[in-house]
């Protein structure tokens, strides 16, 4: 009774375990081409492990214990903390250029030109100069922009963003979300946006899947999940983050 996969990414019955403990207990997700799926839920609900399982980069001691992942494109991941994913000793430009050399076989000169172009696309000012900066010479927001440029350097179809703005100040957070939205539009990217913060997810996602304790408890179009949550847990998330006055007729 299983229908053919239709999404660019289809996850069926995904289970993840660590030893005897089942952490993700059988989840289904699908993401259509060009769509942004938001994955929201409290810390520890299994969001990161779920996307790591999709990328096949589960940490040691954690394994996929069931389910299927079907992908119709190339993945790249944007992590919460670019400081730990960037090499502290290498210039940010070289880190991007290395990806172009490795993934696309570019010459040094081509890779450098493309890295500068990527720095431009992610909104780094004076990119030819910034190319030579080490990560610690950039602000947190700029480091995350570099993290995004490194992900883009692999020419992904699907960008998996795991709490990409959680470590940033609110203002910078909004700028980085704006950048991701623009990149998605300009490059026709398909996206998964993970956050513990429903407000973040609601800003960018077309559909939302709500995770709790390793299970998806609710999924649907963002407007209906936020506007009319069907699950008690979703309602509590909406109540907690959308601290807005009731809409008034005007
Ligand atoms: N390397 C690991 N080994 C064992 N358990 C882990 C490991 N990483 C995460 N977990 C457990 O898996 C659960 C889900 O973690 P995670 O996917 O990181 O949650 P989230 O991203 O939703 O905050 C947590 O309870 C966590 O303790
Ligand atoms: Mg996480």
XYZ file of N, CA and C and ligand atoms in Angstrom:
778
model
N 0.810 -1.212 0.000
C 0.000 0.000 0.000
C 0.848 1.268 0.000
N 2.154 1.120 -0.253
C 2.949 2.340 -0.254
C 2.937 2.964 -1.640
N 2.554 4.239 -1.698
C 2.465 4.964 -2.961
C 3.869 5.291 -3.453
N 4.037 5.535 -4.754
C 5.366 5.914 -5.232
C 5.813 7.242 -4.637
N 7.138 7.376 -4.482
C 7.682 8.612 -3.936
C 7.445 9.759 -4.918
N 7.006 10.878 -4.403
C 6.709 12.006 -5.281
C 7.565 13.219 -4.965
N 8.143 13.284 -3.781
C 8.886 14.473 -3.386
C 10.313 14.446 -3.906
N 10.985 15.584 -3.778
C 12.412 15.595 -4.069
C 13.129 14.846 -2.949
N 12.500 14.901 -1.783
C 12.997 14.136 -0.637
C 11.809 13.426 0.007
N 11.923 12.119 0.129
C 10.898 11.329 0.804
C 11.537 10.503 1.904
N 11.005 10.641 3.094
C 11.479 9.885 4.248
C 10.295 9.080 4.750
N 10.484 7.779 4.834
C 9.379 6.925 5.273
C 9.788 6.039 6.429
N 9.042 6.138 7.492
C 9.241 5.236 8.618
C 10.646 5.273 9.203
N 11.270 6.456 9.143
C 12.660 6.565 9.614
C 12.749 6.310 11.119
N 13.608 5.367 11.471
C 13.886 5.082 12.887
C 15.375 5.247 13.135
N 15.682 5.852 14.271
C 17.079 6.068 14.636
C 17.265 5.586 16.066
N 18.336 4.840 16.281
C 18.575 4.276 17.612
C 20.002 4.515 18.061
N 20.138 4.559 19.368
C 21.465 4.573 19.988
C 21.451 3.425 20.990
N 22.206 2.380 20.706
C 22.128 1.183 21.541
C 20.705 0.652 21.534
N 20.176 0.414 22.717
C 18.827 -0.120 22.828
C 17.760 0.964 22.710
N 18.203 2.206 22.822
C 17.227 3.306 22.879
C 16.821 3.770 21.480
N 15.531 3.784 21.236
C 15.045 4.316 19.966
C 14.773 5.802 20.150
N 15.502 6.625 19.373
C 15.427 8.078 19.529
C 14.400 8.669 18.581
N 14.416 8.217 17.337
C 13.403 8.635 16.360
C 12.589 7.389 16.039
N 11.268 7.512 16.190
C 10.453 6.303 16.318
C 9.586 6.016 15.093
N 10.090 6.410 13.930
C 9.341 6.098 12.707
C 8.646 7.333 12.188
N 9.381 8.173 11.445
C 8.762 9.401 10.948
C 8.708 9.406 9.419
N 7.676 10.067 8.912
C 7.499 10.276 7.470
C 7.624 11.759 7.200
N 8.406 12.089 6.181
C 8.534 13.490 5.754
C 8.610 13.485 4.241
N 8.026 14.483 3.608
C 8.353 14.650 2.195
C 8.480 16.130 1.894
N 9.334 16.417 0.940
C 9.565 17.796 0.530
C 9.462 17.838 -0.986
N 8.559 18.649 -1.478
C 8.376 18.770 -2.922
C 9.439 19.691 -3.508
N 9.684 19.567 -4.814
C 10.683 20.438 -5.444
C 10.342 21.915 -5.228
N 11.315 22.668 -4.778
C 11.129 24.105 -4.580
C 10.463 24.483 -3.277
N 10.041 23.478 -2.531
C 9.313 23.752 -1.296
C 10.288 23.951 -0.125
N 9.825 24.688 0.883
C 10.552 24.734 2.148
C 9.717 24.058 3.222
N 10.253 22.960 3.757
C 9.607 22.268 4.875
C 10.245 22.737 6.171
N 9.444 23.164 7.116
C 9.944 23.515 8.432
C 9.832 22.315 9.358
N 10.897 22.075 10.122
C 10.870 20.984 11.102
C 11.060 21.638 12.462
N 10.024 21.584 13.273
C 10.049 22.323 14.530
C 9.764 21.374 15.697
N 10.295 21.705 16.848
C 10.050 20.874 18.029
C 11.077 21.220 19.078
N 10.773 20.849 20.307
C 11.651 21.233 21.404
C 13.018 20.564 21.266
N 13.980 21.115 21.951
C 15.324 20.573 21.958
C 15.278 19.111 22.406
N 16.001 18.258 21.678
C 16.047 16.841 22.033
C 14.964 16.001 21.380
N 14.142 16.609 20.523
C 13.039 15.850 19.919
C 13.493 15.001 18.733
N 14.734 15.190 18.282
C 15.255 14.315 17.231
C 15.384 14.978 15.861
N 15.264 16.287 15.818
C 15.304 17.005 14.535
C 16.673 16.858 13.859
N 17.727 17.137 14.629
C 19.074 17.084 14.035
C 19.431 15.671 13.598
N 19.137 14.698 14.435
C 19.475 13.330 14.059
C 18.691 12.912 12.824
N 17.449 13.382 12.705
C 16.652 13.023 11.527
C 17.326 13.517 10.251
N 17.776 14.792 10.233
C 18.412 15.272 8.993
C 19.813 14.689 8.827
N 20.481 14.378 9.932
C 21.783 13.722 9.797
C 21.618 12.318 9.207
N 20.530 11.671 9.572
C 20.269 10.348 8.981
C 20.034 10.484 7.483
N 19.329 11.548 7.079
C 19.085 11.791 5.654
C 20.408 12.000 4.924
N 21.317 12.742 5.559
C 22.630 13.036 4.963
C 23.615 11.888 5.136
N 23.223 10.881 5.931
C 24.120 9.770 6.238
C 25.347 10.238 7.017
N 25.121 11.155 7.934
C 26.228 11.636 8.778
C 25.831 11.545 10.256
N 25.260 10.410 10.642
C 24.906 10.224 12.056
C 26.182 10.137 12.888
N 26.120 10.653 14.123
C 27.309 10.535 14.983
C 27.579 9.076 15.363
N 28.801 8.850 15.774
C 29.209 7.521 16.221
C 28.273 7.027 17.319
N 27.881 5.782 17.233
C 27.017 5.204 18.257
C 25.542 5.376 17.977
N 25.230 6.128 16.939
C 23.821 6.336 16.571
C 23.625 5.736 15.185
N 22.559 4.985 14.997
C 22.360 4.330 13.698
C 20.917 4.433 13.232
N 20.778 4.335 11.931
C 19.440 4.257 11.357
C 18.959 2.837 11.553
N 17.837 2.669 12.253
C 17.379 1.323 12.575
C 16.136 0.945 11.799
N 15.724 1.808 10.868
C 14.585 1.446 10.038
C 14.215 2.573 9.108
N 13.428 2.211 8.095
C 12.886 3.220 7.202
C 13.685 3.419 5.938
N 13.150 4.273 5.097
C 13.750 4.533 3.785
C 13.865 6.020 3.544
N 14.933 6.390 2.865
C 15.126 7.780 2.444
C 15.326 7.761 0.936
N 14.497 8.490 0.220
C 14.644 8.603 -1.224
C 14.860 10.064 -1.554
N 15.935 10.355 -2.289
C 16.223 11.742 -2.626
C 16.429 11.872 -4.127
N 15.863 12.920 -4.674
C 16.012 13.160 -6.104
C 17.007 14.261 -6.398
N 17.904 14.519 -5.476
C 18.863 15.601 -5.711
C 19.996 15.553 -4.728
N 20.855 16.517 -4.854
C 22.070 16.606 -4.058
C 21.813 17.466 -2.814
N 22.283 16.976 -1.680
C 22.081 17.685 -0.414
C 23.272 18.532 -0.016
N 22.998 19.605 0.679
C 24.053 20.264 1.451
C 23.432 20.705 2.771
N 24.287 20.873 3.761
C 23.786 21.187 5.085
C 24.394 22.483 5.612
N 23.547 23.274 6.259
C 23.999 24.474 6.969
C 23.805 24.190 8.450
N 24.887 24.334 9.221
C 24.856 23.944 10.620
C 24.571 25.139 11.528
N 24.209 24.820 12.763
C 23.899 25.881 13.730
C 25.109 26.751 14.013
N 26.233 26.083 14.202
C 27.400 26.824 14.662
C 28.512 26.762 13.627
N 28.611 27.793 12.774
C 29.620 27.743 11.722
C 31.032 27.711 12.283
N 31.208 28.179 13.522
C 32.548 28.206 14.092
C 33.123 26.803 14.204
N 32.264 25.832 14.509
C 32.787 24.476 14.642
C 32.886 23.765 13.299
N 32.158 24.258 12.270
C 32.262 23.574 10.981
C 33.307 24.215 10.066
N 33.798 25.404 10.435
C 34.831 26.052 9.625
C 36.217 25.718 10.175
N 37.174 25.673 9.284
C 38.566 25.493 9.695
C 39.089 26.832 10.213
N 39.512 26.887 11.493
C 39.913 28.182 12.066
C 41.186 28.756 11.437
N 41.988 27.901 10.801
C 43.301 28.353 10.335
C 43.334 28.716 8.853
N 42.291 28.345 8.132
C 42.307 28.578 6.683
C 41.416 29.762 6.341
N 41.800 30.561 5.360
C 40.966 31.700 4.983
C 39.606 31.177 4.512
N 38.589 31.997 4.772
C 37.236 31.541 4.413
C 37.121 31.358 2.904
N 37.794 32.223 2.144
C 37.738 32.089 0.690
C 38.323 30.768 0.221
N 39.475 30.410 0.800
C 40.086 29.127 0.430
C 39.191 27.947 0.780
N 38.461 28.071 1.898
C 37.581 26.963 2.286
C 36.471 26.759 1.260
N 35.979 27.864 0.719
C 34.945 27.751 -0.316
C 35.573 27.234 -1.616
N 36.738 27.788 -1.951
C 37.408 27.395 -3.198
C 37.756 25.901 -3.206
N 38.171 25.382 -2.032
C 38.498 23.955 -1.935
C 37.304 23.089 -2.326
N 36.115 23.544 -1.905
C 34.913 22.773 -2.248
C 34.710 22.779 -3.762
N 34.925 23.932 -4.406
C 34.769 24.004 -5.869
C 35.789 23.104 -6.567
N 36.999 23.067 -6.027
C 38.036 22.209 -6.617
C 37.676 20.737 -6.467
N 37.189 20.403 -5.262
C 36.892 19.004 -4.958
C 35.632 18.527 -5.688
N 34.573 19.352 -5.618
C 33.277 18.917 -6.156
C 33.211 19.094 -7.673
N 33.815 20.159 -8.178
C 33.674 20.481 -9.597
C 34.985 20.397 -10.372
N 36.068 20.057 -9.669
C 37.347 19.912 -10.362
C 37.887 21.207 -10.942
N 37.529 22.324 -10.321
C 37.987 23.607 -10.843
C 39.483 23.805 -10.619
N 40.098 24.600 -11.482
C 41.488 25.025 -11.268
C 41.519 25.981 -10.080
N 42.725 26.261 -9.572
C 42.841 27.207 -8.455
C 42.234 28.559 -8.790
N 42.552 29.052 -9.988
C 42.082 30.391 -10.370
C 40.562 30.412 -10.536
N 40.017 29.384 -11.179
C 38.560 29.307 -11.349
C 37.873 29.211 -9.998
N 38.431 28.352 -9.143
C 37.819 28.128 -7.830
C 37.820 29.420 -7.017
N 38.910 30.189 -7.138
C 38.971 31.444 -6.392
C 37.927 32.424 -6.911
N 37.812 32.544 -8.215
C 36.812 33.461 -8.789
C 35.408 33.049 -8.370
N 35.139 31.756 -8.379
C 33.806 31.293 -8.007
C 33.547 31.487 -6.512
N 34.591 31.342 -5.718
C 34.431 31.566 -4.278
C 34.109 33.032 -3.996
N 34.756 33.929 -4.712
C 34.462 35.359 -4.534
C 33.019 35.652 -4.963
N 32.613 35.018 -6.049
C 31.224 35.185 -6.504
C 30.238 34.664 -5.436
N 30.573 33.535 -4.821
C 29.690 33.001 -3.771
C 29.662 33.925 -2.556
N 30.828 34.473 -2.191
C 30.849 35.431 -1.074
C 29.957 36.631 -1.394
N 29.968 37.053 -2.658
C 29.090 38.151 -3.076
C 27.629 37.743 -2.913
N 27.307 36.540 -3.377
C 25.912 36.082 -3.342
C 25.365 35.958 -1.928
N 26.246 35.653 -0.973
C 25.751 35.535 0.406
C 25.874 36.861 1.165
N 26.194 37.928 0.436
C 26.116 39.259 1.023
C 27.299 39.649 1.890
N 28.484 39.093 1.608
C 29.697 39.526 2.312
C 30.232 40.780 1.611
N 30.360 41.887 2.339
C 30.863 43.101 1.700
C 32.351 42.966 1.357
N 32.754 43.630 0.306
C 34.145 43.620 -0.126
C 34.703 42.181 -0.204
N 34.062 41.345 -0.987
C 34.370 39.898 -0.962
C 35.800 39.556 -1.356
N 36.389 40.335 -2.271
C 37.759 39.989 -2.695
C 38.739 40.135 -1.535
N 38.485 41.099 -0.649
C 39.327 41.272 0.531
C 38.960 40.258 1.611
N 37.648 40.098 1.822
C 37.172 39.163 2.847
C 37.583 37.725 2.562
N 37.807 37.437 1.302
C 38.263 36.111 0.884
C 39.429 35.644 1.755
N 40.300 36.596 2.099
C 41.525 36.227 2.818
C 41.352 36.164 4.334
N 40.161 36.530 4.831
C 39.954 36.535 6.279
C 39.862 35.124 6.836
N 40.348 34.977 8.055
C 40.092 33.741 8.793
C 38.737 33.873 9.474
N 38.107 32.737 9.818
C 36.779 32.802 10.433
C 36.702 33.739 11.645
N 37.752 33.748 12.482
C 37.670 34.568 13.704
C 37.774 36.067 13.416
N 38.051 36.414 12.177
C 38.091 37.840 11.809
C 36.739 38.325 11.302
N 35.760 37.427 11.290
C 34.419 37.789 10.820
C 33.442 37.795 11.986
N 32.348 38.529 11.806
C 31.274 38.507 12.807
C 30.532 37.168 12.720
N 29.729 36.892 13.736
C 28.955 35.649 13.749
C 28.052 35.528 12.535
N 27.410 36.632 12.182
C 26.517 36.617 11.021
C 27.280 36.361 9.732
N 28.468 36.973 9.615
C 29.278 36.756 8.412
C 29.797 35.326 8.345
N 30.148 34.780 9.528
C 30.588 33.376 9.532
C 29.465 32.465 9.044
N 28.229 32.746 9.475
C 27.137 31.894 9.006
C 26.917 32.092 7.511
N 27.119 33.313 7.016
C 27.030 33.532 5.559
C 28.080 32.692 4.836
N 29.278 32.611 5.418
C 30.317 31.759 4.828
C 29.890 30.289 4.877
N 29.292 29.884 5.994
C 28.787 28.508 6.103
C 27.780 28.205 4.998
N 26.943 29.181 4.697
C 25.955 29.022 3.627
C 26.670 28.962 2.271
N 27.693 29.809 2.094
C 28.447 29.792 0.827
C 29.119 28.437 0.614
N 29.643 27.849 1.679
C 30.282 26.533 1.553
C 29.253 25.482 1.148
N 28.060 25.571 1.739
C 26.992 24.644 1.352
C 26.638 24.845 -0.124
N 26.508 26.098 -0.547
C 26.135 26.382 -1.939
C 27.229 25.942 -2.916
N 28.473 25.940 -2.434
C 29.600 25.579 -3.302
C 29.500 24.144 -3.806
N 28.685 23.324 -3.162
C 28.501 21.946 -3.628
C 27.400 21.835 -4.677
N 26.819 22.965 -5.081
C 25.710 22.972 -6.057
C 24.552 22.080 -5.620
N 24.028 22.322 -4.439
C 22.963 21.450 -3.946
C 21.613 21.744 -4.615
N 20.752 20.730 -4.619
C 19.344 20.933 -4.966
C 18.538 21.145 -3.695
N 18.998 20.503 -2.623
C 18.264 20.527 -1.354
C 19.198 21.047 -0.262
N 18.774 22.100 0.396
C 19.570 22.671 1.475
C 18.899 22.316 2.797
N 19.646 21.612 3.654
C 19.133 21.236 4.969
C 19.741 22.194 5.982
N 18.918 23.032 6.576
C 19.423 24.070 7.483
C 19.035 23.691 8.906
N 20.046 23.398 9.729
C 19.779 22.952 11.098
C 20.025 24.105 12.065
N 18.967 24.763 12.480
C 19.048 25.898 13.401
C 20.077 26.932 12.907
N 19.982 27.355 11.651
C 21.042 28.200 11.090
C 21.146 29.573 11.737
N 20.100 29.994 12.445
C 20.129 31.348 13.018
C 20.086 31.334 14.542
N 20.078 30.142 15.131
C 19.885 30.042 16.578
C 21.009 30.706 17.371
N 22.239 30.675 16.818
C 23.375 31.237 17.562
C 23.531 32.736 17.334
N 22.634 33.344 16.561
C 22.817 34.741 16.162
C 21.887 35.688 16.916
N 22.296 36.958 16.993
C 21.423 38.005 17.539
C 20.156 38.108 16.689
N 19.117 38.628 17.302
C 17.821 38.679 16.629
C 17.881 39.416 15.286
N 18.575 40.551 15.252
C 18.636 41.337 14.014
C 19.361 40.558 12.926
N 20.490 39.963 13.315
C 21.286 39.194 12.357
C 20.506 37.959 11.911
N 19.794 37.370 12.855
C 18.947 36.224 12.569
C 17.985 36.539 11.415
N 17.346 37.701 11.505
C 16.394 38.101 10.467
C 17.099 38.289 9.125
N 18.321 38.849 9.162
C 19.070 39.057 7.913
C 19.437 37.723 7.267
N 19.865 36.768 8.082
C 20.266 35.473 7.533
C 19.047 34.714 6.999
N 17.920 34.825 7.694
C 16.690 34.203 7.179
C 16.295 34.831 5.849
N 16.458 36.160 5.764
C 16.164 36.860 4.509
C 17.066 36.378 3.383
N 18.346 36.175 3.715
C 19.293 35.670 2.724
C 18.871 34.278 2.236
N 18.534 33.398 3.173
C 18.154 32.036 2.790
C 16.907 32.051 1.908
N 15.963 32.918 2.239
C 14.745 33.030 1.433
C 15.074 33.511 0.020
N 15.971 34.499 -0.082
C 16.346 35.030 -1.397
C 17.101 33.975 -2.215
N 18.007 33.251 -1.565
C 18.769 32.216 -2.269
C 17.850 31.117 -2.773
N 16.891 30.781 -1.940
C 15.951 29.742 -2.311
C 15.202 30.152 -3.581
N 14.755 31.391 -3.592
C 14.016 31.905 -4.747
C 14.929 31.964 -5.982
N 16.115 32.559 -5.809
C 16.983 32.790 -6.970
C 17.559 31.501 -7.541
N 17.815 30.531 -6.683
C 18.433 29.289 -7.153
C 17.443 28.156 -7.278
N 16.180 28.414 -6.963
C 15.177 27.349 -7.031
C 15.486 26.205 -6.079
N 16.052 26.532 -4.917
C 16.435 25.499 -3.960
C 15.223 24.913 -3.249
N 15.330 23.655 -2.947
C 14.394 22.999 -2.045
C 15.039 23.034 -0.666
N 14.230 23.236 0.366
C 14.854 23.509 1.658
C 14.138 22.799 2.811
N 14.936 22.412 3.790
C 14.369 21.983 5.071
C 14.940 22.925 6.117
N 14.063 23.578 6.849
C 14.480 24.538 7.869
C 14.125 23.983 9.243
N 15.174 23.643 9.991
C 14.962 23.117 11.340
C 15.115 24.225 12.349
N 14.186 24.301 13.286
C 14.370 25.206 14.416
C 13.518 24.744 15.591
N 14.002 25.054 16.790
C 13.174 24.843 17.969
C 12.151 25.979 18.070
N 12.353 27.001 17.220
C 11.568 28.231 17.327
C 10.545 28.276 16.198
N 9.287 28.108 16.563
C 8.236 28.097 15.552
C 8.159 29.422 14.799
N 8.537 30.507 15.459
C 8.485 31.810 14.795
C 9.454 31.851 13.609
N 10.621 31.251 13.779
C 11.611 31.191 12.693
C 11.067 30.354 11.533
N 10.587 29.173 11.883
C 10.079 28.258 10.865
C 8.890 28.880 10.121
N 8.017 29.526 10.869
C 6.806 30.097 10.266
C 7.139 31.189 9.259
N 8.296 31.851 9.463
C 8.686 32.918 8.523
C 9.069 32.392 7.164
N 9.610 31.184 7.105
C 10.195 30.736 5.838
C 9.554 29.476 5.246
N 8.844 28.706 6.050
C 8.410 27.391 5.575
C 7.032 27.439 4.913
N 6.871 26.660 3.843
C 5.560 26.493 3.223
C 4.722 25.485 4.017
N 5.396 24.446 4.467
C 4.730 23.435 5.296
C 5.576 23.205 6.531
N 4.924 22.703 7.565
C 5.615 22.480 8.829
C 5.349 21.049 9.295
N 6.405 20.407 9.820
C 6.228 19.151 10.537
C 6.666 19.400 11.979
N 5.822 19.038 12.911
C 6.099 19.276 14.325
C 6.571 17.970 14.950
N 7.783 18.010 15.535
C 8.321 16.803 16.170
C 8.277 16.912 17.672
N 7.956 15.786 18.277
C 8.044 15.700 19.725
C 8.487 14.293 20.106
N 9.517 14.221 20.927
C 10.009 12.932 21.433
C 10.175 11.902 20.322
N 10.816 12.318 19.224
C 11.166 11.367 18.177
C 10.044 11.009 17.223
N 8.914 11.718 17.321
C 7.790 11.433 16.418
C 7.292 12.736 15.811
N 6.713 12.639 14.613
C 6.045 13.804 14.033
C 4.607 13.769 14.525
N 4.215 14.811 15.266
C 2.863 14.804 15.844
C 1.861 15.552 14.978
N 2.356 16.402 14.086
C 1.438 17.156 13.247
C 2.192 17.681 12.044
N 1.543 17.669 10.896
C 2.167 18.264 9.720
C 1.092 18.873 8.844
N 1.451 19.970 8.171
C 0.480 20.636 7.308
C 1.025 21.965 6.833
N 0.232 22.656 5.999
C 0.651 23.980 5.553
C 0.901 24.890 6.751
N 1.931 25.732 6.638
C 2.334 26.554 7.776
C 1.169 27.361 8.339
N 0.410 27.992 7.454
C -0.662 28.857 7.930
C -1.689 28.078 8.747
N -2.020 26.851 8.322
C -3.029 26.118 9.087
C -2.460 25.522 10.370
N -1.188 25.081 10.327
C -0.597 24.542 11.559
C -0.492 25.642 12.621
N -0.062 26.836 12.189
C 0.084 27.936 13.139
C -1.279 28.512 13.526
N -2.152 28.628 12.531
C -3.437 29.279 12.779
C -4.456 28.387 13.459
N -4.336 27.082 13.227
C -5.344 26.177 13.758
C -4.695 24.845 14.124
N -3.806 24.880 15.121
C -3.088 23.645 15.472
C -4.040 22.553 15.923
N -3.773 21.329 15.437
C -4.651 20.197 15.753
C -4.145 19.413 16.961
N -2.876 19.589 17.274
C -2.298 18.808 18.362
C -2.001 19.745 19.536
N -2.241 19.246 20.711
C -2.043 20.035 21.924
C -0.616 20.591 22.030
N 0.339 19.747 21.632
C 1.737 20.186 21.718
C 2.007 21.337 20.754
N 1.455 21.237 19.546
C 1.623 22.328 18.579
C 1.003 23.605 19.135
N -0.160 23.474 19.727
C -0.836 24.640 20.303
C 0.037 25.296 21.374
N 0.741 24.473 22.135
C 1.605 25.053 23.177
C 2.790 25.781 22.554
N 3.314 25.249 21.442
C 4.404 25.950 20.742
C 3.909 27.281 20.185
N 2.726 27.261 19.607
C 2.158 28.487 19.043
C 1.961 29.510 20.158
N 1.407 29.046 21.270
C 1.179 29.940 22.395
C 2.480 30.515 22.953
N 3.521 29.696 22.950
C 4.790 30.118 23.549
C 5.523 31.141 22.694
N 5.511 30.949 21.387
C 6.357 31.817 20.559
C 5.605 32.961 19.903
N 4.358 32.735 19.564
C 3.629 33.819 18.910
C 2.966 34.688 19.963
N 3.832 35.436 20.613
C 3.369 36.258 21.723
C 2.812 37.565 21.164
N 1.789 37.420 20.348
C 1.252 38.577 19.630
C -0.121 38.934 20.193
N -0.476 40.212 20.119
C -1.829 40.567 20.505
C -2.813 39.937 19.528
N -4.024 39.688 19.972
C -5.041 39.118 19.088
C -5.240 40.044 17.897
N -5.413 39.438 16.739
C -5.645 40.266 15.546
C -6.913 41.086 15.737
N -6.825 42.328 15.377
C -7.990 43.203 15.526
C -8.480 43.627 14.149
N -9.753 43.772 14.025
C -10.285 44.308 12.769
C -9.945 45.774 12.706
N -9.512 46.197 11.545
C -9.231 47.625 11.435
C -9.546 48.096 10.030
N 25.666 11.123 19.669
C 24.570 10.765 20.362
N 24.539 9.618 21.052
C 23.441 9.260 21.771
N 22.307 9.979 21.820
C 22.275 11.140 21.139
C 23.391 11.589 20.373
N 23.059 12.775 19.799
C 21.809 13.048 20.198
N 21.333 12.069 21.011
C 20.020 12.045 21.658
O 19.026 12.030 20.655
C 17.952 12.881 21.004
C 17.652 13.801 19.854
O 18.760 14.636 19.625
P 18.746 15.717 18.487
O 18.357 15.108 17.193
O 20.050 16.406 18.544
O 17.574 16.694 18.979
P 17.154 18.132 18.447
O 17.972 18.441 17.235
O 15.693 18.034 18.163
O 17.427 19.085 19.573
C 18.345 13.608 22.277
O 17.618 13.057 23.336
C 19.803 13.316 22.430
O 20.127 13.110 23.767
Mg 19.294 20.031 16.917
